[in-house]
Short mmCIF file of C-alpha atoms and ligand atoms in Angstrom, two decimals:
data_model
loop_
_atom_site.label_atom_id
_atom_site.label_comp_id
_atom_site.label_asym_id
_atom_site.label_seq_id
_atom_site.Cartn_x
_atom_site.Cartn_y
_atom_site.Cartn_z
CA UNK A 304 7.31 32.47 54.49
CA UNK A 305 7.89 29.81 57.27
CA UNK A 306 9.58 26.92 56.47
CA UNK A 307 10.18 23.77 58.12
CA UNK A 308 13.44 21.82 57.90
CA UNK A 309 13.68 17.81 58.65
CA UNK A 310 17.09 16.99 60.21
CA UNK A 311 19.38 17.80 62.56
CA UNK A 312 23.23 17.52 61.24
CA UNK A 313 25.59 19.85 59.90
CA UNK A 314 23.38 19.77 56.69
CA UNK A 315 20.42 21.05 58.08
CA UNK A 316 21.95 24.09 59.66
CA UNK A 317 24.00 25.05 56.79
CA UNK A 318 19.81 24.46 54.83
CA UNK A 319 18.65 26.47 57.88
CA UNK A 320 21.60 29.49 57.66
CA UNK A 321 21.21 29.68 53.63
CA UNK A 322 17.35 29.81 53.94
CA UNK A 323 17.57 32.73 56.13
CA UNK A 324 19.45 34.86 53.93
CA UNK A 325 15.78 35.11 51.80
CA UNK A 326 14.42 38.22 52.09
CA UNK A 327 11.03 35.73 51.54
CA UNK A 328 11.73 34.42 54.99
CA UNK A 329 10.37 34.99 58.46
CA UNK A 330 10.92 31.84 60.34
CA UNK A 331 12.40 28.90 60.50
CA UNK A 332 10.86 25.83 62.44
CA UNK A 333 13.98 22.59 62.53
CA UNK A 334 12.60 19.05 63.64
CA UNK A 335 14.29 18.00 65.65
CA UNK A 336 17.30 20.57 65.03
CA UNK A 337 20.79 20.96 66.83
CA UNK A 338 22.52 23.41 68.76
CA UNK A 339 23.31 25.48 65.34
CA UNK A 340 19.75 25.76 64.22
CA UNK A 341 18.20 26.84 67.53
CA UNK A 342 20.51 30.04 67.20
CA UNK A 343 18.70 31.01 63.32
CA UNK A 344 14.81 29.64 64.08
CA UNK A 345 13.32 27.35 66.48
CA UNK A 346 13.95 23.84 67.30
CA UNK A 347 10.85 21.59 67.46
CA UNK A 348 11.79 17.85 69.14
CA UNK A 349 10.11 15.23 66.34
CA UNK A 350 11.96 13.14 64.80
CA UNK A 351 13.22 13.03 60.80
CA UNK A 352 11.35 9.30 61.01
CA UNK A 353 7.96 10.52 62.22
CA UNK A 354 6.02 11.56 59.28
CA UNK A 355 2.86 11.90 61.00
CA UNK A 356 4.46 13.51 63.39
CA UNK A 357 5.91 16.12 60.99
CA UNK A 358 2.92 16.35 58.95
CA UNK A 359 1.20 16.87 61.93
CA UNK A 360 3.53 20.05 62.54
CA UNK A 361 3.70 21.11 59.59
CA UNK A 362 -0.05 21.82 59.25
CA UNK A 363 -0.05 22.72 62.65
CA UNK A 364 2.42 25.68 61.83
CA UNK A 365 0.82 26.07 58.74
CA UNK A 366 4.65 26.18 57.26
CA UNK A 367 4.71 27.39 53.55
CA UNK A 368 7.67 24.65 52.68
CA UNK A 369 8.93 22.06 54.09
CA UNK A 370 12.73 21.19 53.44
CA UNK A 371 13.75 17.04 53.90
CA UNK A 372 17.42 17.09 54.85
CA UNK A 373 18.39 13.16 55.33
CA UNK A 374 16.81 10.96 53.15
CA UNK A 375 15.27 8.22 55.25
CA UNK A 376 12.01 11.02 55.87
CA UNK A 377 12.17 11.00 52.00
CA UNK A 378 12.03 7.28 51.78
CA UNK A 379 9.41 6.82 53.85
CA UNK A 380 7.37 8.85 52.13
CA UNK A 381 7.46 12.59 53.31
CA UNK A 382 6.80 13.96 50.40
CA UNK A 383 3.77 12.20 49.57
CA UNK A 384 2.25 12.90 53.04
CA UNK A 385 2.65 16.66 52.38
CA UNK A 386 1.36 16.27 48.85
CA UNK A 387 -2.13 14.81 50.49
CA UNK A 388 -2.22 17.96 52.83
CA UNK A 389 -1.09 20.28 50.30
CA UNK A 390 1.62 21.56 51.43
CA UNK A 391 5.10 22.28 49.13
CA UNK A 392 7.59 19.84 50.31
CA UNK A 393 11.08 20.04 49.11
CA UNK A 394 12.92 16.56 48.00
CA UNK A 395 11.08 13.39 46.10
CA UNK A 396 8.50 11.45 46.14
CA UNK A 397 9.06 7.73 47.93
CA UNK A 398 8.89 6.04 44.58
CA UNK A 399 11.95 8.31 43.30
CA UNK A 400 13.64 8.54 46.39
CA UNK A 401 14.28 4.44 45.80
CA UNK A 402 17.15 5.70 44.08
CA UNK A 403 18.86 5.94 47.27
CA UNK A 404 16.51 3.64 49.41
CA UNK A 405 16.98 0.65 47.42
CA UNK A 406 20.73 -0.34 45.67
CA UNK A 407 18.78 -2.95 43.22
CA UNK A 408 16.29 -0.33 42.31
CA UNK A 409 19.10 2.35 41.99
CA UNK A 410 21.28 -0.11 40.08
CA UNK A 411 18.25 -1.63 38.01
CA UNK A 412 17.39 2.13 37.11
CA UNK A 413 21.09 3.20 35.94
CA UNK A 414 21.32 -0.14 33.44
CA UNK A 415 17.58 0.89 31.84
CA UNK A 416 18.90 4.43 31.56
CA UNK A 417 22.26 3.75 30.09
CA UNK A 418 24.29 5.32 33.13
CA UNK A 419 27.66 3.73 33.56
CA UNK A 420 27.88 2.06 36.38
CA UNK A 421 29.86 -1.39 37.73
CA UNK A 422 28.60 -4.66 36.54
CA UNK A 423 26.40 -6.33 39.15
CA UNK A 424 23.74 -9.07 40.11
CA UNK A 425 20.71 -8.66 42.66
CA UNK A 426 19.99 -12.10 45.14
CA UNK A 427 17.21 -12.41 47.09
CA UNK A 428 18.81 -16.29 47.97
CA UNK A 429 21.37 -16.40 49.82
CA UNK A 430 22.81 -19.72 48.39
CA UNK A 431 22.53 -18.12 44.72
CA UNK A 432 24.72 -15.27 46.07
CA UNK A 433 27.48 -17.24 47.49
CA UNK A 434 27.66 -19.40 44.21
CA UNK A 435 28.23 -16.10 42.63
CA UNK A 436 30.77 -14.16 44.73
CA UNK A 437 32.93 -18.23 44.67
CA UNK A 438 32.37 -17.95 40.82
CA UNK A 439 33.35 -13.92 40.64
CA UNK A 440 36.15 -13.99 42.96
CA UNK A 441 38.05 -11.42 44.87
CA UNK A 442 38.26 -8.13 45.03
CA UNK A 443 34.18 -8.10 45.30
CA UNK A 444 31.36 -5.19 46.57
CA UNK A 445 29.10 -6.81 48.79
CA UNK A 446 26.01 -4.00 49.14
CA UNK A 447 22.85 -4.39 51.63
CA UNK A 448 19.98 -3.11 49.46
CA UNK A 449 18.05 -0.73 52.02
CA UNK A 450 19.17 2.28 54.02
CA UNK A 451 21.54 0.99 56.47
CA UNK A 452 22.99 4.01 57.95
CA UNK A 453 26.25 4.18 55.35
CA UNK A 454 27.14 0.98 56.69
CA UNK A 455 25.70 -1.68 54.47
CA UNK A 456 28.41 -1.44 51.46
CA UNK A 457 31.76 -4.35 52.06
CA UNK A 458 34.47 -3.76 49.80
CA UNK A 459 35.68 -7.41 50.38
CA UNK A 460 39.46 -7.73 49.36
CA UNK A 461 38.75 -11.99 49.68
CA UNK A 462 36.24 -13.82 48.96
CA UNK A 463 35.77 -14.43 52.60
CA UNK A 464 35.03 -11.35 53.63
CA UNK A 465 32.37 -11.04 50.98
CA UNK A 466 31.18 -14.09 52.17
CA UNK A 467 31.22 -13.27 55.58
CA UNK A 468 29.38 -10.07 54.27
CA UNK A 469 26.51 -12.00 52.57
CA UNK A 470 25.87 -13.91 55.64
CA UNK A 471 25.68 -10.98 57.82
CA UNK A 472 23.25 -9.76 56.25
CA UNK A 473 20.76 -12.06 54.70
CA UNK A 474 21.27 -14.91 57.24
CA UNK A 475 22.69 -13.22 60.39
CA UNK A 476 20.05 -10.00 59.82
CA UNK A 477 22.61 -7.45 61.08
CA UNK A 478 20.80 -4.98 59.03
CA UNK A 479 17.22 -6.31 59.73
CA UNK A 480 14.97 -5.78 56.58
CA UNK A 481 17.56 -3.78 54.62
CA UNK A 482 19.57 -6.73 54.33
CA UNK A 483 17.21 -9.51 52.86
CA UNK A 484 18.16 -8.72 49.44
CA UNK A 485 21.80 -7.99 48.56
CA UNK A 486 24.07 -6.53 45.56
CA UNK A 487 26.85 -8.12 44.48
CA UNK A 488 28.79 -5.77 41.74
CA UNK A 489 32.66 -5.44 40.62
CA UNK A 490 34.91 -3.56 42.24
CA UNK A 491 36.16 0.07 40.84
CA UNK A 492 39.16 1.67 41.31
CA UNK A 493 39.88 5.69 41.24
CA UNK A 494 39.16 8.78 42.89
CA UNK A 495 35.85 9.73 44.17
CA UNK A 496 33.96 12.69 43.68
CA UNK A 497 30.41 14.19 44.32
CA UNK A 498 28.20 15.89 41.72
CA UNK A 499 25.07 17.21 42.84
CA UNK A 500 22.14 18.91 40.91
CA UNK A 501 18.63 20.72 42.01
CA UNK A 502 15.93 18.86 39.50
CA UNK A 503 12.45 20.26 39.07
CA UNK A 504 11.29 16.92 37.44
CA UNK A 505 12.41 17.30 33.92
CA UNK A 506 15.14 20.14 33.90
CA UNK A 507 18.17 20.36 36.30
CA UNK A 508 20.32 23.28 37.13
CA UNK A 509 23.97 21.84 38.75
CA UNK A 510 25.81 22.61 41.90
CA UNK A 511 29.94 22.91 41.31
CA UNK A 512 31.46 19.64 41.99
CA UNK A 513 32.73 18.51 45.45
CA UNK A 514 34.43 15.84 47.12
CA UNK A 515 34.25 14.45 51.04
CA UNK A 516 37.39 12.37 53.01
CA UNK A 517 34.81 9.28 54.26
CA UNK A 518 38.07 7.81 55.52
CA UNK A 519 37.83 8.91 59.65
CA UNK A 520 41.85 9.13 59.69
CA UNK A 521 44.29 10.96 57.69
CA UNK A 522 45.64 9.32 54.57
CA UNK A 523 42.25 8.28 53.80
CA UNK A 524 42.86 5.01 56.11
CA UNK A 525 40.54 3.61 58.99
CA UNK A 526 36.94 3.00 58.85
CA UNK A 527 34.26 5.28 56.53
CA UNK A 528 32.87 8.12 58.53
CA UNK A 529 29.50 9.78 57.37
CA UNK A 530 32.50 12.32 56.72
CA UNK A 531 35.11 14.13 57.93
CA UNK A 532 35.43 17.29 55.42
CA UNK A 533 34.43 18.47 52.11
CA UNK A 534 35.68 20.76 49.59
CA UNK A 535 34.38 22.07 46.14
CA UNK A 536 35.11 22.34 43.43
CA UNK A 537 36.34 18.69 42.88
CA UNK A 538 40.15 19.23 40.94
CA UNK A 539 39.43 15.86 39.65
CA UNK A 540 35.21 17.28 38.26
CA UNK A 541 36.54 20.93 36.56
CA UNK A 542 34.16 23.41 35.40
CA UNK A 543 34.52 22.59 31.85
CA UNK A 544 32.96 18.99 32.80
CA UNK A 545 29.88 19.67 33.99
CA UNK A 546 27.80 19.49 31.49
CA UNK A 547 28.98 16.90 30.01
CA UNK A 548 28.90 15.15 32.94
CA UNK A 549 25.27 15.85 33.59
CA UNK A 550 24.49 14.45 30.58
CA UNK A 551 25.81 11.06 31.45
CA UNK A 552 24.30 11.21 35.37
CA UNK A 553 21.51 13.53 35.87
CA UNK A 554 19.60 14.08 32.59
CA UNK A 555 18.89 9.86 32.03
CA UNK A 556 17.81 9.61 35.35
CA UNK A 557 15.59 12.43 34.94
CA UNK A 558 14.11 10.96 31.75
CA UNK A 559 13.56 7.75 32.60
CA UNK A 560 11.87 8.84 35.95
CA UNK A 561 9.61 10.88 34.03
CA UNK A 562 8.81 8.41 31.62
CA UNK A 563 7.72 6.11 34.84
CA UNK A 564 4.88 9.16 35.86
CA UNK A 565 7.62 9.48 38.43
CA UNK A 566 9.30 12.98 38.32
CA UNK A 567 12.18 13.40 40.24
CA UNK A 568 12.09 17.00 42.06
CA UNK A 569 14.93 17.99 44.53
CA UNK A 570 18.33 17.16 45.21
CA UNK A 571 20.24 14.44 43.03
CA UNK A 572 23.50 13.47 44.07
CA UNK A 573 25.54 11.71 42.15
CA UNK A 574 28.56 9.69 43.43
CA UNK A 575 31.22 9.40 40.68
CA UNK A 576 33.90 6.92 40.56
CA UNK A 577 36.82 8.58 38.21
CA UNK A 578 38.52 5.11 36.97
CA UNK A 579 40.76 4.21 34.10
CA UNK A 580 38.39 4.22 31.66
CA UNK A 581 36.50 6.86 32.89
CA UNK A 582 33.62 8.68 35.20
CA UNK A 583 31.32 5.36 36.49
CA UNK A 584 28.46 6.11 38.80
CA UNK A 585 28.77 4.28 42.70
CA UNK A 586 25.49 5.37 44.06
CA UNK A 587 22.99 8.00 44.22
CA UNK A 588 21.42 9.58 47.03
CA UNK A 589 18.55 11.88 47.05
CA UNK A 590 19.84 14.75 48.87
CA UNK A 591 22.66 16.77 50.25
CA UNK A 592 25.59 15.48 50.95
CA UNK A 593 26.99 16.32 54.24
CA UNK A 594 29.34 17.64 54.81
CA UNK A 595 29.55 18.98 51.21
CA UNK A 596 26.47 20.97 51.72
CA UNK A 597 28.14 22.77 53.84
CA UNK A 598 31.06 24.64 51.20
CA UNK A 599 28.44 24.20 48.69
CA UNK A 600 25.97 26.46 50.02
CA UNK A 601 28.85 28.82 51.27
CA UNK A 602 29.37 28.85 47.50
CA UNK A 603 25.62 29.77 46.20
CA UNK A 604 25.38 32.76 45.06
CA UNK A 605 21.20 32.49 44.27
CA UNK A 606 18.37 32.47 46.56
CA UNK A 607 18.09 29.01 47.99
CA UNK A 608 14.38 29.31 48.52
CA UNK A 609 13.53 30.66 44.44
CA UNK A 610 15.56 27.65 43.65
CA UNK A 611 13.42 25.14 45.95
CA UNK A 612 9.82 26.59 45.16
CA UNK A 613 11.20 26.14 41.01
CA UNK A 614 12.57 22.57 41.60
CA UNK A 615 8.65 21.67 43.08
CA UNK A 616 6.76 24.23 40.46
CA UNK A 617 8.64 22.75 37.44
CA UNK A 618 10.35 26.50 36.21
CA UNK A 619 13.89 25.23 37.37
CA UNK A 620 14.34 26.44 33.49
CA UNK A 621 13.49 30.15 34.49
CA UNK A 622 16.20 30.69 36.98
CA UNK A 623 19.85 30.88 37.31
CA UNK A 624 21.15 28.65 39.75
CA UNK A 625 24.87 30.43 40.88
CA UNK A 626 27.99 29.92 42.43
CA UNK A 627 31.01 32.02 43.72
CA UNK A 628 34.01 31.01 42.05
CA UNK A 629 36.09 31.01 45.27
CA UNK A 630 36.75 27.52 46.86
CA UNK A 631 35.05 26.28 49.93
CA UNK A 632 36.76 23.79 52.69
CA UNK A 633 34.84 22.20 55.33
CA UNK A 634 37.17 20.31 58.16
CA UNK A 635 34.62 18.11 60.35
CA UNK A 636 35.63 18.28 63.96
CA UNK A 637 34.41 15.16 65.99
CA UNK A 638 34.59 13.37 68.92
CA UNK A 639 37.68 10.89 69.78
CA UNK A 640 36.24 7.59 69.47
CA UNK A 641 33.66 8.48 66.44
CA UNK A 642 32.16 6.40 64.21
CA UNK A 643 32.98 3.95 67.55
CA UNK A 644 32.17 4.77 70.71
CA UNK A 645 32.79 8.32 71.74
CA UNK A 646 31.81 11.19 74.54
CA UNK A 647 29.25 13.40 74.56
CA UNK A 648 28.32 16.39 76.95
CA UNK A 649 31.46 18.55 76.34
CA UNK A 650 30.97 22.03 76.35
CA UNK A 651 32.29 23.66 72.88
CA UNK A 652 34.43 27.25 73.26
CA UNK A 653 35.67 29.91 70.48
CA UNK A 654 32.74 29.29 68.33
CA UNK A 655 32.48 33.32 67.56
CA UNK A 656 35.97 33.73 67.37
CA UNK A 657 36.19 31.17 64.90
CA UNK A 658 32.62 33.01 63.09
CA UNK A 659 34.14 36.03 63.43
CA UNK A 660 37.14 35.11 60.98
CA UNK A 661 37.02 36.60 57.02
CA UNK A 662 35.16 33.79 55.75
CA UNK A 663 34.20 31.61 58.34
CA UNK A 664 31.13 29.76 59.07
CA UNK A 665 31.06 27.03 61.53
CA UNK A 666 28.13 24.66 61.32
CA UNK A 667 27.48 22.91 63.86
CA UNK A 668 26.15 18.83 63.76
CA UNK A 669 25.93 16.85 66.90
CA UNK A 670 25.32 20.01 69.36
CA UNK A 671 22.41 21.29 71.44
CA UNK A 672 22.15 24.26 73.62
CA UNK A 673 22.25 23.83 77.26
CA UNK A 674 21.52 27.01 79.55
CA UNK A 675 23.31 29.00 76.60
CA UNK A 676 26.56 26.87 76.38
CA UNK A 677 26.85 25.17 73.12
CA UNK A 678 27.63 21.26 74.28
CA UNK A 679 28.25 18.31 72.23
CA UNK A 680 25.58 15.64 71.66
CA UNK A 681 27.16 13.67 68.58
CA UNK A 682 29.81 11.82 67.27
CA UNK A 683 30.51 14.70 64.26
CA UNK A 684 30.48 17.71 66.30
CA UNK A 685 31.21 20.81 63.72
CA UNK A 686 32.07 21.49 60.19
CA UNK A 687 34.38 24.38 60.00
CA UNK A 688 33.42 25.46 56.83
CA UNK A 689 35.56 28.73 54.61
CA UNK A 690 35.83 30.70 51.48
CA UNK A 691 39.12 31.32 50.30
CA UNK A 692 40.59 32.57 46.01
CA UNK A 693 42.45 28.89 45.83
CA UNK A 694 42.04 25.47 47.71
CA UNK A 695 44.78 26.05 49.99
CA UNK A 696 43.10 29.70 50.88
CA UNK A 697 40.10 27.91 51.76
CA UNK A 698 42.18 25.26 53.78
CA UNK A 699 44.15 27.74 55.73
CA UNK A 700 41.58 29.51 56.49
CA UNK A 701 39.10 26.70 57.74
CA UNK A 702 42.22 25.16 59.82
CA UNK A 703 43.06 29.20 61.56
CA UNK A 704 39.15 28.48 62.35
CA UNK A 705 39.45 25.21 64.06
CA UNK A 706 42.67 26.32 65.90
CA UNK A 707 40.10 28.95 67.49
CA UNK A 708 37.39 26.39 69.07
CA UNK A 709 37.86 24.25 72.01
CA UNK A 710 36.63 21.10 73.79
CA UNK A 711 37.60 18.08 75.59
CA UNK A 712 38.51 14.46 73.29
CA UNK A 713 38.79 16.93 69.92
CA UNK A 714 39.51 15.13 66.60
CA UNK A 715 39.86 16.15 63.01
CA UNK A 716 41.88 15.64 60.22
CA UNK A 717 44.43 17.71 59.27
CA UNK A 718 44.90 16.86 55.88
CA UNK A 719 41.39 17.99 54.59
CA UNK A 720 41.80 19.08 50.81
CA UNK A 721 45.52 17.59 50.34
CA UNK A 722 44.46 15.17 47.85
CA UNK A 723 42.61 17.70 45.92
CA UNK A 724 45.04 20.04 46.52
CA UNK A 725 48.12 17.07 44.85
CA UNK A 726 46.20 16.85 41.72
CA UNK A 727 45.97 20.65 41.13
CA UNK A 728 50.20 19.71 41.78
P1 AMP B 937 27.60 3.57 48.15
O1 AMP B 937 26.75 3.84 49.35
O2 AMP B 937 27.02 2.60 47.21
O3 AMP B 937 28.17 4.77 47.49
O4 AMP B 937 28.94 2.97 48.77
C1 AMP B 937 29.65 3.65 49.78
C2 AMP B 937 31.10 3.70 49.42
O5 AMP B 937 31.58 2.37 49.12
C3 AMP B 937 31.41 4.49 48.16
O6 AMP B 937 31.51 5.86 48.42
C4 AMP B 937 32.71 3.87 47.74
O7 AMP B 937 33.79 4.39 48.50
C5 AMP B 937 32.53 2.42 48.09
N1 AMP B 937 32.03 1.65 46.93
C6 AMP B 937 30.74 1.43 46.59
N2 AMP B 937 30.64 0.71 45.46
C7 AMP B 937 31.90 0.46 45.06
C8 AMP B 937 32.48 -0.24 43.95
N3 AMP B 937 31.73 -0.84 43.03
N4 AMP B 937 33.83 -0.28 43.87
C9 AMP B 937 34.60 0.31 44.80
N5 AMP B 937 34.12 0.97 45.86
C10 AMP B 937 32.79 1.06 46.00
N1 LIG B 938 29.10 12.71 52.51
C1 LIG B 938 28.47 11.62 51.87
C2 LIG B 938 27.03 11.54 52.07
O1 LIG B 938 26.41 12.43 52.62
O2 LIG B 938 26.44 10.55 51.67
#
């Protein structure tokens, strides 16, 4: 087979690495790629935005699948574009992938399925949304409803920083279209954690749980980060609450989807909010996380590409979807300055002495190969990613890794796993 993958993060060449372990594979095509991919398959320069462009290339290279990593591809409709040329396209249709797209729709979906989530209100007014947040009061969760590249969601701790939210968006236009409607919901408190499920439409099969550090410094503090490590399982989502769990997350999405003529098929990601009085859901997204892709496909024990071609043929029933039970750690190493302002252009060192390691498997994100070298070209660089028998295995082992790798304005966090690692005590 030759399969295409949209993206070019840490994600995609974790998708890229895992894909290439089928024995169903010849090559692998990544649009526009990184440094990492370029090493498994080939990189092709269009972008995860240009669907005619991809479509375009993917008939072109007469690709047997095609594999969406981020979901703004998804949202624009990818999958329907394929659909019209016939071609197998991994991840959901534009209509389902609104569940990420959209916060109203995602919101409006979870209170006709009966998912818990926070109480909230949608405003397409800007006055009506102001009365509201004055009426509500502080702390308040101020939430652009489109795709705003993770930075359209203010957890105000006043009222005039919601305020000052609201106006940013739907009178200011910070976030252009995205922000013209808004949600306004209550604030949760608890620990975060990530659960994630392959869906063929009507059945799911579930991924262990996981849980990123959005936080870019250590302690959780400074601003959110697209992420700056993952680990899985979750402590906080064991084993024995999966299914449960599913129940309450994945399977009424799934339903109600399918009752629309709307089946969702690929990657549902849940984002769980663990508060007092229970598991609440923040948000879903419509693909991988990253960077808990990364320890969660170090942790799949089944061929990713039987798993993909079930989740589009509807036989997600048929197969058994597996996991090692060894831990995986992923510590993101970045750029000084990131998610500000940061350098680019600095040539990365120790990469296969870090590889070479029991364990180890660095992905690389914001990279790209330059007469050989591997040289940075983002603000999250790599996600050291290991196996280990326990969390702290896992950690050590991912941190020996980083030790090993080299370049100018390094940064990472070195407490990747410690709050998963308090609550196992
Ligand atoms: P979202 O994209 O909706 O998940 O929001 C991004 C992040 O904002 C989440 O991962 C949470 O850390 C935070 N967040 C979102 N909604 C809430 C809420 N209702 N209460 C507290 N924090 C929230
Ligand atoms: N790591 C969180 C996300 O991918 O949305």
């Amino acid at each position: 087979m030759k399969i295409l993958v949209v993206g070019g993060g840490g994600r995609e060449h974790a998708l890229c690495w895992k894909l290439s372990q089928s024995p169903k594979v010849e090559k692998i095509l990544c649009a526009p790629g990184n440094g990492g991919t370029a090493q498994i398959g080939e990189n092709i320069p269009v972008k995860d935005d240009d669907i005619p462009g991809l479509v375009a290339l993917a008939k072109r290279e007469a690709v047997d699948l095609v594999v969406a990593g981020p979901e703004l591809p998804l949202v624009l409709g990818l999958a329907n574009a394929l659909a019209g040329e016939h071609i197998p396209c991994f991840g959901p249709s534009a209509y389902a992938a609104n569940l990420e797209g959209s916060k109203a729709f995602s919101k409006n979906v979870m209170a006709e399925a009966g998912v818990p989530t926070s109480p909230f209100r949608v405003f397409d007014e800007y006055e009506p949304a102001v009365a509201f947040i004055k009426e509500k009061g502080a702390p308040i969760v101020v939430k652009a409803d489109g795709l705003a590249a993770g930075k359209g969601v203010v957890v105000a701790a006043t009222v005039e920083e919601a305020l000052d939210a609201v106006h940013d968006m739907m009178v200011k236009k910070s976030f252009g279209s995205a922000g013209k409607r808004v949600v306004v919901e209550e604030t949760l408190k608890g620990e975060e954690a990530s659960f994630i499920a392959f869906c063929d439409g009507t059945h799911y099969a579930l991924l262990p749980s996981s849980q990123d550090h959005k936080a870019v410094y250590e302690g959780d503090t400074g601003p959110n980060t697209g992420g700056m490590g993952a680990y899985s399982p979750a402590p906080i989502l064991p084993e024995e609450k999966y299914a449960e769990t599913a129940e309450m997350c994945i399977r009424p999405i799934l339903r109600h989807l399918a009752a629309k003529g709307e089946p969702f098929k690929g990657i549902l990601y849940a984002g769980l909010m663990y508060t007092e009085n229970g598991p609440s859901v923040l948000e879903y997204n419509v693909r991988f996380g990253d960077p808990e892709c990364q320890p969660l496909l170090m942790r799949l024990t089944t061929d990713l590409v039987d798993v993909m071609l079930a989740c589009i043929d509807g036989t997600l029933d048929q197969i058994e979807v597996t996991s090692t039970p060894q831990t995986a750690c992923g510590v993101v190493m970045a750029a000084k300055g990131y998610p500000g302002s940061y350098p680019k252009g600095m040539a990365i060192t120790g990469l296969d002495q870090a590889d070479a390691l029991p364990g180890v498997k660095v992905f690389q994100a914001g990279t790209r190969l330059e007469d050989g070298r591997v040289v940075s070209s983002g603000g999250r660089i790599l996600c050291v990613t290991a196996l280990g028998d326990t969390l702290r295995d896992a950690q050590k082992r991912a941190y020996e890794a980083v030790e090993k790798i080299h370049y100018e304005n390094s940064y990472y966090r070195r407490d990747i796993a410690e709050k998963g690692l308090k609550r196992l005590g």
